[in-house]
mmCIF file of C-alpha atoms in Angstrom:
data_model
loop_
_atom_site.group_PDB
_atom_site.id
_atom_site.type_symbol
_atom_site.label_atom_id
_atom_site.label_comp_id
_atom_site.label_asym_id
_atom_site.label_seq_id
_atom_site.Cartn_x
_atom_site.Cartn_y
_atom_site.Cartn_z
ATOM 1 C CA THR A 1 -27.846 68.724 -83.939
ATOM 2 C CA GLU A 2 -25.101 67.278 -81.691
ATOM 3 C CA ALA A 3 -25.729 70.222 -79.419
ATOM 4 C CA LEU A 4 -29.597 69.611 -79.446
ATOM 5 C CA GLY A 5 -28.886 65.863 -78.804
ATOM 6 C CA LEU A 6 -26.796 66.603 -75.747
ATOM 7 C CA VAL A 7 -29.793 68.931 -74.451
ATOM 8 C CA GLY A 8 -32.080 65.993 -74.990
ATOM 9 C CA SER A 9 -29.854 63.804 -72.856
ATOM 10 C CA CYS A 10 -29.493 66.265 -70.060
ATOM 11 C CA LYS A 11 -33.262 66.819 -69.990
ATOM 12 C CA ARG A 12 -33.856 63.142 -69.677
ATOM 13 C CA ASP A 13 -31.269 62.614 -66.953
ATOM 14 C CA LEU A 14 -32.893 65.404 -64.919
ATOM 15 C CA GLY A 15 -36.498 63.776 -65.568
ATOM 16 C CA ASP A 16 -37.585 66.561 -67.920
ATOM 17 C CA ILE A 17 -39.519 64.007 -70.385
ATOM 18 C CA ASP A 18 -41.256 66.827 -72.270
ATOM 19 C CA GLY A 19 -38.008 68.876 -72.629
ATOM 20 C CA ALA A 20 -36.096 65.757 -73.758
ATOM 21 C CA VAL A 21 -38.850 64.961 -76.408
ATOM 22 C CA ALA A 22 -38.707 68.409 -77.762
ATOM 23 C CA ALA A 23 -35.133 68.406 -78.104
ATOM 24 C CA TYR A 24 -34.871 65.072 -79.926
ATOM 25 C CA ASP A 25 -37.860 65.923 -82.191
ATOM 26 C CA ARG A 26 -35.957 68.985 -83.118
ATOM 27 C CA VAL A 27 -32.976 66.818 -84.005
ATOM 28 C CA LEU A 28 -35.029 64.576 -86.183
ATOM 29 C CA GLU A 29 -36.631 67.677 -88.026
ATOM 30 C CA LEU A 30 -33.122 68.782 -88.940
ATOM 31 C CA ALA A 31 -31.540 65.309 -89.444
ATOM 32 C CA PRO A 32 -34.396 62.815 -90.151
ATOM 33 C CA ASP A 33 -32.160 59.858 -90.649
ATOM 34 C CA ASP A 34 -29.937 60.326 -87.520
ATOM 35 C CA PRO A 35 -29.881 56.835 -86.016
ATOM 36 C CA ILE A 36 -28.738 57.903 -82.482
ATOM 37 C CA ALA A 37 -31.478 60.581 -82.411
ATOM 38 C CA LEU A 38 -34.178 58.024 -83.434
ATOM 39 C CA VAL A 39 -33.095 55.569 -80.711
ATOM 40 C CA ALA A 40 -33.034 58.278 -78.054
ATOM 41 C CA ARG A 41 -36.424 59.648 -79.121
ATOM 42 C CA TRP A 42 -37.843 56.163 -78.734
ATOM 43 C CA ARG A 43 -36.146 55.335 -75.352
ATOM 44 C CA VAL A 44 -37.382 58.500 -73.861
ATOM 45 C CA SER A 45 -40.985 58.073 -74.713
ATOM 46 C CA PRO A 46 -42.997 56.087 -77.315
ATOM 47 C CA ALA A 47 -42.773 58.112 -80.506
ATOM 48 C CA PRO A 48 -45.483 58.531 -83.037
ATOM 49 C CA GLU A 49 -44.962 56.547 -86.336
ATOM 50 C CA THR A 50 -44.288 59.823 -88.359
ATOM 51 C CA LEU A 51 -41.079 59.971 -86.417
ATOM 52 C CA VAL A 52 -40.204 56.326 -85.541
ATOM 53 C CA SER A 53 -41.807 53.545 -87.531
ATOM 54 C CA PRO A 54 -40.364 49.992 -88.580
ATOM 55 C CA ALA A 55 -40.398 50.985 -92.110
ATOM 56 C CA ARG A 56 -38.320 54.053 -91.464
ATOM 57 C CA VAL A 57 -35.781 52.221 -89.316
ATOM 58 C CA ALA A 58 -35.549 49.396 -91.832
ATOM 59 C CA ALA A 59 -34.825 52.050 -94.591
ATOM 60 C CA LEU A 60 -31.842 53.115 -92.582
ATOM 61 C CA LEU A 61 -30.749 49.529 -92.087
ATOM 62 C CA ASP A 62 -30.589 49.121 -95.860
ATOM 63 C CA ASP A 63 -27.635 51.670 -96.008
ATOM 64 C CA PRO A 64 -24.593 49.616 -96.618
ATOM 65 C CA SER A 65 -22.364 52.433 -95.198
ATOM 66 C CA LEU A 66 -24.124 52.184 -91.928
ATOM 67 C CA SER A 67 -21.456 51.308 -89.079
ATOM 68 C CA GLN A 68 -21.970 48.143 -86.959
ATOM 69 C CA GLY A 69 -22.517 50.117 -83.835
ATOM 70 C CA HIS A 70 -25.364 51.983 -85.289
ATOM 71 C CA ARG A 71 -26.689 48.921 -87.082
ATOM 72 C CA GLY A 72 -26.902 47.201 -83.564
ATOM 73 C CA ALA A 73 -28.647 50.151 -82.033
ATOM 74 C CA LEU A 74 -31.332 50.267 -84.828
ATOM 75 C CA GLU A 75 -31.945 46.454 -84.800
ATOM 76 C CA LEU A 76 -32.288 46.741 -80.883
ATOM 77 C CA LEU A 77 -34.729 49.638 -81.565
ATOM 78 C CA LEU A 78 -36.712 47.335 -83.860
ATOM 79 C CA PHE A 79 -36.599 44.608 -81.053
ATOM 80 C CA ASP A 80 -38.238 47.120 -78.800
ATOM 81 C CA ILE A 81 -40.921 48.196 -81.168
ATOM 82 C CA GLU A 82 -41.883 44.635 -82.011
ATOM 83 C CA ASP A 83 -41.724 43.494 -78.364
ATOM 84 C CA LYS A 84 -44.122 46.269 -77.177
ATOM 85 C CA ALA A 85 -46.269 45.436 -80.091
ATOM 86 C CA GLY A 86 -46.694 41.822 -78.736
ATOM 87 C CA ARG A 87 -44.657 40.200 -81.756
ATOM 88 C CA PRO A 88 -41.962 38.258 -79.813
ATOM 89 C CA GLU A 89 -41.175 36.012 -82.717
ATOM 90 C CA VAL A 90 -40.318 38.996 -85.067
ATOM 91 C CA ALA A 91 -38.766 40.796 -82.080
ATOM 92 C CA ALA A 92 -36.355 37.896 -81.498
ATOM 93 C CA GLY A 93 -34.901 38.061 -85.137
ATOM 94 C CA HIS A 94 -34.163 41.667 -84.633
ATOM 95 C CA LEU A 95 -32.462 41.050 -81.271
ATOM 96 C CA ALA A 96 -30.349 38.245 -82.795
ATOM 97 C CA ARG A 97 -29.168 40.778 -85.491
ATOM 98 C CA ALA A 98 -28.468 43.412 -82.938
ATOM 99 C CA LEU A 99 -26.303 41.116 -80.893
ATOM 100 C CA GLN A 100 -24.386 39.976 -84.062
ATOM 101 C CA ALA A 101 -23.718 43.711 -84.975
ATOM 102 C CA ARG A 102 -22.635 44.524 -81.451
ATOM 103 C CA ARG A 103 -20.198 41.701 -81.298
ATOM 104 C CA ALA A 104 -18.804 42.927 -84.566
ATOM 105 C CA ASP A 105 -18.396 46.531 -83.308
ATOM 106 C CA ARG A 106 -16.964 45.689 -80.079
ATOM 107 C CA PRO A 107 -15.392 42.162 -79.766
ATOM 108 C CA TYR A 108 -15.241 40.841 -76.132
ATOM 109 C CA ASP A 109 -12.746 38.354 -74.585
ATOM 110 C CA ILE A 110 -14.526 36.545 -71.699
ATOM 111 C CA ALA A 111 -11.550 34.148 -71.144
ATOM 112 C CA ARG A 112 -9.344 37.191 -70.442
ATOM 113 C CA GLN A 113 -11.903 38.457 -67.994
ATOM 114 C CA ALA A 114 -12.099 35.152 -66.206
ATOM 115 C CA GLN A 115 -8.133 35.248 -65.864
ATOM 116 C CA MET A 116 -8.331 38.786 -64.082
ATOM 117 C CA PHE A 117 -11.222 37.438 -61.653
ATOM 118 C CA ASP A 118 -8.928 34.497 -60.904
ATOM 119 C CA ALA A 119 -6.092 37.037 -60.111
ATOM 120 C CA ILE A 120 -8.481 39.132 -57.957
ATOM 121 C CA ARG A 121 -9.477 36.007 -55.797
ATOM 122 C CA ALA A 122 -5.855 35.076 -55.620
ATOM 123 C CA ALA A 123 -4.953 38.721 -54.384
ATOM 124 C CA PHE A 124 -7.345 38.207 -51.524
ATOM 125 C CA SER A 125 -6.709 34.534 -50.647
ATOM 126 C CA GLY A 126 -4.151 35.340 -47.775
ATOM 127 C CA PRO A 127 -4.580 37.556 -44.652
ATOM 128 C CA ALA A 128 -6.300 40.921 -44.762
ATOM 129 C CA PRO A 129 -4.175 43.203 -46.957
ATOM 130 C CA VAL A 130 -4.574 46.095 -44.518
ATOM 131 C CA SER A 131 -6.289 46.822 -41.187
ATOM 132 C CA GLY A 132 -8.405 50.054 -40.714
ATOM 133 C CA GLY A 133 -5.880 51.451 -38.100
ATOM 134 C CA GLU A 134 -3.178 51.494 -40.934
ATOM 135 C CA ILE A 135 -5.138 53.585 -43.249
ATOM 136 C CA GLY A 136 -4.668 57.067 -41.690
ATOM 137 C CA ALA A 137 -6.970 59.989 -40.816
ATOM 138 C CA PRO A 138 -10.773 59.262 -40.914
ATOM 139 C CA ALA A 139 -12.365 60.164 -44.182
ATOM 140 C CA PRO A 140 -14.439 63.380 -44.365
ATOM 141 C CA ARG A 141 -17.131 61.472 -46.136
ATOM 142 C CA ARG A 142 -18.479 58.099 -46.081
ATOM 143 C CA VAL A 143 -19.181 55.904 -49.200
ATOM 144 C CA VAL A 144 -21.813 53.457 -49.965
ATOM 145 C CA PHE A 145 -21.134 51.358 -52.855
ATOM 146 C CA ILE A 146 -24.001 50.044 -54.752
ATOM 147 C CA VAL A 147 -22.687 47.231 -57.037
ATOM 148 C CA GLY A 148 -24.014 44.104 -58.968
ATOM 149 C CA MET A 149 -24.579 42.978 -62.410
ATOM 150 C CA PRO A 150 -25.707 45.722 -64.780
ATOM 151 C CA ARG A 151 -29.592 45.859 -64.990
ATOM 152 C CA SER A 152 -29.995 44.185 -61.469
ATOM 153 C CA GLY A 153 -31.531 47.158 -59.733
ATOM 154 C CA THR A 154 -28.534 49.435 -58.718
ATOM 155 C CA SER A 155 -30.320 52.606 -59.963
ATOM 156 C CA LEU A 156 -33.584 51.996 -58.070
ATOM 157 C CA VAL A 157 -31.621 51.274 -54.760
ATOM 158 C CA GLU A 158 -29.455 54.523 -55.243
ATOM 159 C CA GLN A 159 -32.696 56.407 -55.783
ATOM 160 C CA ILE A 160 -34.065 55.023 -52.440
ATOM 161 C CA LEU A 161 -30.875 56.011 -50.581
ATOM 162 C CA ALA A 162 -30.544 59.365 -52.344
ATOM 163 C CA SER A 163 -34.003 60.153 -50.959
ATOM 164 C CA HIS A 164 -32.588 60.116 -47.529
ATOM 165 C CA GLY A 165 -31.699 63.472 -45.988
ATOM 166 C CA ALA A 166 -28.100 62.503 -45.093
ATOM 167 C CA VAL A 167 -27.271 61.033 -48.352
ATOM 168 C CA PHE A 168 -25.931 62.562 -51.928
ATOM 169 C CA GLY A 169 -26.566 60.364 -54.634
ATOM 170 C CA GLY A 170 -23.321 60.410 -56.715
ATOM 171 C CA GLY A 171 -24.419 58.013 -59.513
ATOM 172 C CA GLU A 172 -21.784 56.102 -61.513
ATOM 173 C CA LEU A 173 -18.582 57.777 -60.185
ATOM 174 C CA PRO A 174 -15.461 56.997 -62.276
ATOM 175 C CA HIS A 175 -13.176 57.518 -59.367
ATOM 176 C CA LEU A 176 -12.657 53.764 -58.224
ATOM 177 C CA GLY A 177 -12.154 52.680 -61.737
ATOM 178 C CA ARG A 178 -9.417 55.431 -62.352
ATOM 179 C CA ALA A 179 -7.705 54.478 -59.224
ATOM 180 C CA MET A 180 -7.734 50.885 -60.094
ATOM 181 C CA ALA A 181 -6.300 51.616 -63.434
ATOM 182 C CA ALA A 182 -3.584 53.668 -61.854
ATOM 183 C CA ALA A 183 -2.694 50.435 -60.084
ATOM 184 C CA GLY A 184 -2.648 48.480 -63.446
ATOM 185 C CA TRP A 185 -6.167 46.892 -63.142
ATOM 186 C CA GLY A 186 -8.684 47.250 -65.859
ATOM 187 C CA SER A 187 -11.143 45.214 -68.124
ATOM 188 C CA GLY A 188 -9.030 41.983 -68.222
ATOM 189 C CA LYS A 189 -5.807 43.625 -66.984
ATOM 190 C CA ILE A 190 -3.987 42.311 -63.868
ATOM 191 C CA GLY A 191 -2.463 44.968 -61.844
ATOM 192 C CA HIS A 192 -0.638 45.399 -58.404
ATOM 193 C CA PRO A 193 -1.667 43.373 -55.447
ATOM 194 C CA PRO A 194 -3.541 45.168 -52.415
ATOM 195 C CA THR A 195 -0.605 46.239 -50.550
ATOM 196 C CA PRO A 196 -0.874 48.859 -47.918
ATOM 197 C CA ASP A 197 0.891 51.488 -50.273
ATOM 198 C CA MET A 198 -1.465 50.482 -53.136
ATOM 199 C CA LEU A 199 -4.583 50.916 -50.961
ATOM 200 C CA ALA A 200 -3.318 54.153 -49.562
ATOM 201 C CA ASP A 201 -2.954 55.503 -52.929
ATOM 202 C CA LEU A 202 -6.352 54.085 -54.000
ATOM 203 C CA ARG A 203 -8.085 55.940 -50.866
ATOM 204 C CA SER A 204 -6.217 59.147 -51.670
ATOM 205 C CA ARG A 205 -7.270 59.245 -55.455
ATOM 206 C CA TYR A 206 -10.937 58.137 -54.660
ATOM 207 C CA HIS A 207 -11.269 60.884 -52.036
ATOM 208 C CA ALA A 208 -9.623 63.321 -54.152
ATOM 209 C CA GLY A 209 -12.453 62.683 -56.804
ATOM 210 C CA LEU A 210 -15.243 62.810 -54.001
ATOM 211 C CA ALA A 211 -13.976 66.306 -53.042
ATOM 212 C CA GLU A 212 -15.073 67.564 -56.522
ATOM 213 C CA LEU A 213 -18.685 66.787 -55.825
ATOM 214 C CA GLU A 214 -20.859 69.706 -54.946
ATOM 215 C CA THR A 215 -22.390 68.474 -51.794
ATOM 216 C CA ASP A 216 -21.883 69.015 -47.917
ATOM 217 C CA ARG A 217 -23.725 65.746 -47.100
ATOM 218 C CA ALA A 218 -21.661 63.243 -45.101
ATOM 219 C CA VAL A 219 -22.706 59.986 -47.004
ATOM 220 C CA ILE A 220 -22.359 59.573 -50.788
ATOM 221 C CA THR A 221 -23.404 56.679 -53.038
ATOM 222 C CA ASP A 222 -21.399 55.420 -55.663
ATOM 223 C CA LYS A 223 -23.568 53.290 -58.164
ATOM 224 C CA THR A 224 -21.226 51.741 -60.604
ATOM 225 C CA PRO A 225 -22.555 48.112 -61.055
ATOM 226 C CA MET A 226 -19.257 46.774 -62.294
ATOM 227 C CA ASN A 227 -17.381 48.001 -59.318
ATOM 228 C CA PHE A 228 -18.178 44.711 -57.885
ATOM 229 C CA ARG A 229 -14.872 43.725 -59.288
ATOM 230 C CA TRP A 230 -12.792 46.110 -57.366
ATOM 231 C CA LEU A 231 -15.133 46.104 -54.142
ATOM 232 C CA GLY A 232 -12.492 44.180 -52.119
ATOM 233 C CA PHE A 233 -9.945 46.900 -52.740
ATOM 234 C CA ALA A 234 -12.183 49.787 -52.053
ATOM 235 C CA LEU A 235 -13.384 48.265 -48.789
ATOM 236 C CA ALA A 236 -9.942 47.277 -47.640
ATOM 237 C CA ALA A 237 -8.813 50.956 -48.483
ATOM 238 C CA MET A 238 -11.882 52.665 -46.841
ATOM 239 C CA PRO A 239 -12.778 50.848 -43.528
ATOM 240 C CA GLU A 240 -15.675 53.261 -43.101
ATOM 241 C CA ALA A 241 -17.201 52.191 -46.388
ATOM 242 C CA ARG A 242 -20.439 50.008 -46.791
ATOM 243 C CA ALA A 243 -21.493 47.982 -49.853
ATOM 244 C CA LEU A 244 -24.861 46.963 -51.051
ATOM 245 C CA VAL A 245 -24.914 44.082 -53.675
ATOM 246 C CA LEU A 246 -27.907 43.671 -55.747
ATOM 247 C CA GLN A 247 -29.328 40.284 -56.154
ATOM 248 C CA ARG A 248 -31.686 39.638 -59.078
ATOM 249 C CA ASP A 249 -32.950 36.661 -60.947
ATOM 250 C CA ALA A 250 -30.022 35.333 -63.185
ATOM 251 C CA ARG A 251 -32.273 34.954 -66.297
ATOM 252 C CA ALA A 252 -33.991 38.481 -65.894
ATOM 253 C CA THR A 253 -30.594 40.020 -65.380
ATOM 254 C CA CYS A 254 -28.843 38.396 -68.293
ATOM 255 C CA TYR A 255 -31.881 38.926 -70.681
ATOM 256 C CA SER A 256 -31.946 42.598 -69.691
ATOM 257 C CA ASN A 257 -28.330 42.821 -70.498
ATOM 258 C CA LEU A 258 -28.779 41.526 -74.014
ATOM 259 C CA THR A 259 -31.602 43.970 -74.595
ATOM 260 C CA HIS A 260 -29.841 47.332 -73.584
ATOM 261 C CA GLN A 261 -27.064 48.804 -75.414
ATOM 262 C CA PHE A 262 -24.320 50.471 -72.871
ATOM 263 C CA SER A 263 -21.855 53.066 -73.926
ATOM 264 C CA GLY A 264 -19.287 51.609 -71.353
ATOM 265 C CA ARG A 265 -16.989 48.822 -72.663
ATOM 266 C CA ALA A 266 -17.103 47.070 -69.281
ATOM 267 C CA ASN A 267 -20.510 45.763 -70.368
ATOM 268 C CA ASP A 268 -19.513 44.555 -73.754
ATOM 269 C CA PHE A 269 -20.263 41.032 -72.592
ATOM 270 C CA GLY A 270 -23.928 41.798 -73.069
ATOM 271 C CA ALA A 271 -23.638 41.202 -76.718
ATOM 272 C CA ASP A 272 -23.417 37.428 -76.429
ATOM 273 C CA MET A 273 -25.725 35.146 -74.574
ATOM 274 C CA LEU A 274 -22.937 32.779 -73.323
ATOM 275 C CA ASP A 275 -20.487 35.650 -72.361
ATOM 276 C CA THR A 276 -23.433 37.181 -70.576
ATOM 277 C CA ALA A 277 -24.175 34.036 -68.401
ATOM 278 C CA GLU A 278 -20.513 33.521 -67.812
ATOM 279 C CA MET A 279 -20.156 37.006 -66.485
ATOM 280 C CA TYR A 280 -23.242 36.448 -64.168
ATOM 281 C CA ARG A 281 -21.416 33.172 -62.950
ATOM 282 C CA LEU A 282 -18.045 35.206 -62.452
ATOM 283 C CA HIS A 283 -19.855 37.977 -60.548
ATOM 284 C CA LEU A 284 -21.376 35.493 -58.089
ATOM 285 C CA GLY A 285 -17.877 34.059 -57.221
ATOM 286 C CA LEU A 286 -16.539 37.441 -56.515
ATOM 287 C CA VAL A 287 -19.633 38.587 -54.416
ATOM 288 C CA ASP A 288 -19.161 35.343 -52.312
ATOM 289 C CA LEU A 289 -15.554 36.245 -51.766
ATOM 290 C CA TRP A 290 -16.221 39.910 -50.710
ATOM 291 C CA ARG A 291 -19.073 38.711 -48.379
ATOM 292 C CA ALA A 292 -16.826 36.330 -46.746
ATOM 293 C CA ARG A 293 -14.008 38.668 -46.272
ATOM 294 C CA PHE A 294 -16.212 41.808 -45.132
ATOM 295 C CA PRO A 295 -19.236 40.061 -43.680
ATOM 296 C CA ASP A 296 -20.287 43.222 -41.622
ATOM 297 C CA ARG A 297 -20.136 45.534 -44.595
ATOM 298 C CA VAL A 298 -21.333 43.956 -47.570
ATOM 299 C CA ALA A 299 -25.106 43.373 -47.624
ATOM 300 C CA LEU A 300 -27.197 41.693 -50.274
ATOM 301 C CA VAL A 301 -30.297 43.514 -51.544
ATOM 302 C CA PRO A 302 -32.859 41.043 -53.170
ATOM 303 C CA TYR A 303 -34.316 42.864 -56.098
ATOM 304 C CA GLU A 304 -37.641 41.148 -56.383
ATOM 305 C CA ARG A 305 -38.302 41.130 -52.629
ATOM 306 C CA LEU A 306 -37.528 44.859 -52.637
ATOM 307 C CA THR A 307 -40.336 45.205 -55.460
ATOM 308 C CA GLU A 308 -42.813 43.089 -53.517
ATOM 309 C CA ASP A 309 -42.287 44.464 -49.902
ATOM 310 C CA GLN A 310 -41.067 47.847 -50.416
ATOM 311 C CA GLU A 311 -40.940 49.336 -46.887
ATOM 312 C CA ALA A 312 -39.501 46.202 -45.065
ATOM 313 C CA GLU A 313 -36.607 45.884 -47.707
ATOM 314 C CA SER A 314 -35.973 49.640 -47.893
ATOM 315 C CA ARG A 315 -35.611 49.828 -44.147
ATOM 316 C CA ALA A 316 -33.328 46.951 -44.375
ATOM 317 C CA LEU A 317 -31.070 48.426 -46.981
ATOM 318 C CA VAL A 318 -30.970 51.918 -45.322
ATOM 319 C CA ALA A 319 -29.865 50.063 -42.044
ATOM 320 C CA ALA A 320 -27.285 48.024 -44.010
ATOM 321 C CA ALA A 321 -25.928 51.355 -45.263
ATOM 322 C CA GLY A 322 -25.288 52.337 -41.614
ATOM 323 C CA LEU A 323 -28.144 55.063 -41.689
ATOM 324 C CA ASP A 324 -31.099 55.863 -39.530
ATOM 325 C CA TRP A 325 -34.455 55.511 -41.145
ATOM 326 C CA ASP A 326 -35.885 58.379 -43.188
ATOM 327 C CA PRO A 327 -39.672 58.055 -44.427
ATOM 328 C CA ALA A 328 -38.568 59.889 -47.666
ATOM 329 C CA CYS A 329 -36.872 56.762 -48.810
ATOM 330 C CA LEU A 330 -40.381 55.373 -49.597
ATOM 331 C CA ALA A 331 -41.268 58.157 -51.885
ATOM 332 C CA PHE A 332 -37.940 57.929 -53.917
ATOM 333 C CA HIS A 333 -39.730 58.626 -57.284
ATOM 334 C CA ASP A 334 -40.332 62.300 -56.060
ATOM 335 C CA THR A 335 -36.657 62.889 -55.460
ATOM 336 C CA ALA A 336 -35.315 65.355 -58.013
ATOM 337 C CA ARG A 337 -31.787 64.419 -59.202
ATOM 338 C CA ARG A 338 -29.775 63.547 -62.150
ATOM 339 C CA VAL A 339 -29.734 59.855 -63.193
ATOM 340 C CA ARG A 340 -27.664 58.999 -66.052
ATOM 341 C CA THR A 341 -28.237 55.418 -66.448
ATOM 342 C CA ALA A 342 -30.560 53.179 -68.707
ATOM 343 C CA SER A 343 -33.083 53.113 -65.735
ATOM 344 C CA ALA A 344 -33.325 57.008 -65.523
ATOM 345 C CA GLU A 345 -37.016 56.919 -66.444
ATOM 346 C CA GLN A 346 -37.929 53.939 -64.276
ATOM 347 C CA VAL A 347 -36.537 55.448 -60.973
ATOM 348 C CA ARG A 348 -39.080 58.304 -61.287
ATOM 349 C CA LYS A 349 -41.911 56.053 -61.137
ATOM 350 C CA PRO A 350 -43.499 54.283 -58.115
ATOM 351 C CA MET A 351 -42.365 50.744 -57.406
ATOM 352 C CA TYR A 352 -43.544 48.018 -59.754
ATOM 353 C CA THR A 353 -43.298 44.378 -59.883
ATOM 354 C CA GLY A 354 -43.106 41.966 -62.899
ATOM 355 C CA SER A 355 -39.984 43.250 -64.668
ATOM 356 C CA SER A 356 -38.083 39.997 -63.927
ATOM 357 C CA GLU A 357 -40.548 37.898 -65.979
ATOM 358 C CA ALA A 358 -40.116 39.501 -69.304
ATOM 359 C CA TRP A 359 -37.549 37.179 -70.416
ATOM 360 C CA ARG A 360 -40.020 34.290 -70.619
ATOM 361 C CA ARG A 361 -41.455 35.573 -73.911
ATOM 362 C CA TYR A 362 -38.051 34.713 -75.308
ATOM 363 C CA ALA A 363 -37.313 31.420 -73.439
ATOM 364 C CA SER A 364 -36.821 29.444 -76.764
ATOM 365 C CA PHE A 365 -34.537 32.084 -78.223
ATOM 366 C CA LEU A 366 -32.585 32.385 -75.022
ATOM 367 C CA GLU A 367 -32.310 28.547 -74.485
ATOM 368 C CA PRO A 368 -28.247 28.578 -74.823
ATOM 369 C CA MET A 369 -28.058 31.180 -72.218
ATOM 370 C CA LEU A 370 -30.803 29.758 -70.030
ATOM 371 C CA ALA A 371 -28.908 26.315 -70.061
ATOM 372 C CA ARG A 372 -25.731 27.922 -68.850
ATOM 373 C CA LEU A 373 -27.578 29.660 -65.980
ATOM 374 C CA GLU A 374 -29.121 26.437 -64.731
ATOM 375 C CA GLY A 375 -28.809 26.111 -60.989
ATOM 376 C CA LEU A 376 -27.583 29.712 -60.499
#
């Protein structure tokens, strides 16, 4: 069943929804109580009640041996089922229990993160750590970093750029995070300052990772949302790079983080309303710093405006990425490529509006978080 589950995931990433459904359905035939397969099957396409029903999921939750991780995933599945059925009061209860289980499974220290953010700001408080002339030979490929809070629209923007004839959509590349880890930086960890030697090593490690990609295109996108933390280091190390930073309604972004379960530990703040609001605030502070330090290379992309005025905003973001216009960017949903994010299905559909209003159904439940976001 594990191999079949991987087949389903690959089919989903490639946009083969029918193939993914067939693979997950086969898993559930062989292992009807597999919680991961149940969740995956529902996420890829609404499943018939014979496969996924509230009663069936509730029965699995009655198992006292169920791990907190699986419990959180199943409660989130019930939230999604009840939300789509138009029962927000019932759905909110499942969301509360999902968040509780996720916190128990993967505790998160937001105070430690705040200390790291302070250290990053301090590292860039003085003169520019390195100039473009000190970096060395020009890079064979130019990178466009697409960053922002998770669930802010980074997958959509990458799909638009990946439709351009000169661009290869790299997806969520691990190379910058690994290079930063080699310098001692990580989730809550404070590493070496951005000295010329540190930045030269970062550049070397990052481009070594890019060399493994099977593409001859000169521009590569790196759509790892949480790379906003390391953006200043990356731009200092790679003077040819550009960055697009997604800007989406704070309430919509934070709500979407609460209602999605991520595999990456960097997103674990999303199991708590107040932690999520605080991470949003912290991210705004760093984005302001990067825009001030690299004003010609960091551009904001307003998500809501992009969905409402597709062509004008698409032209603007393509120009900000240092590219000439390509009309194929307007037909992004027709671009065939692997998308390994929570938005894999959404980017294969035409542009739509309204997703930033979903939180309003849960305004009462979200009140503690909304109060923290007031004014942002």
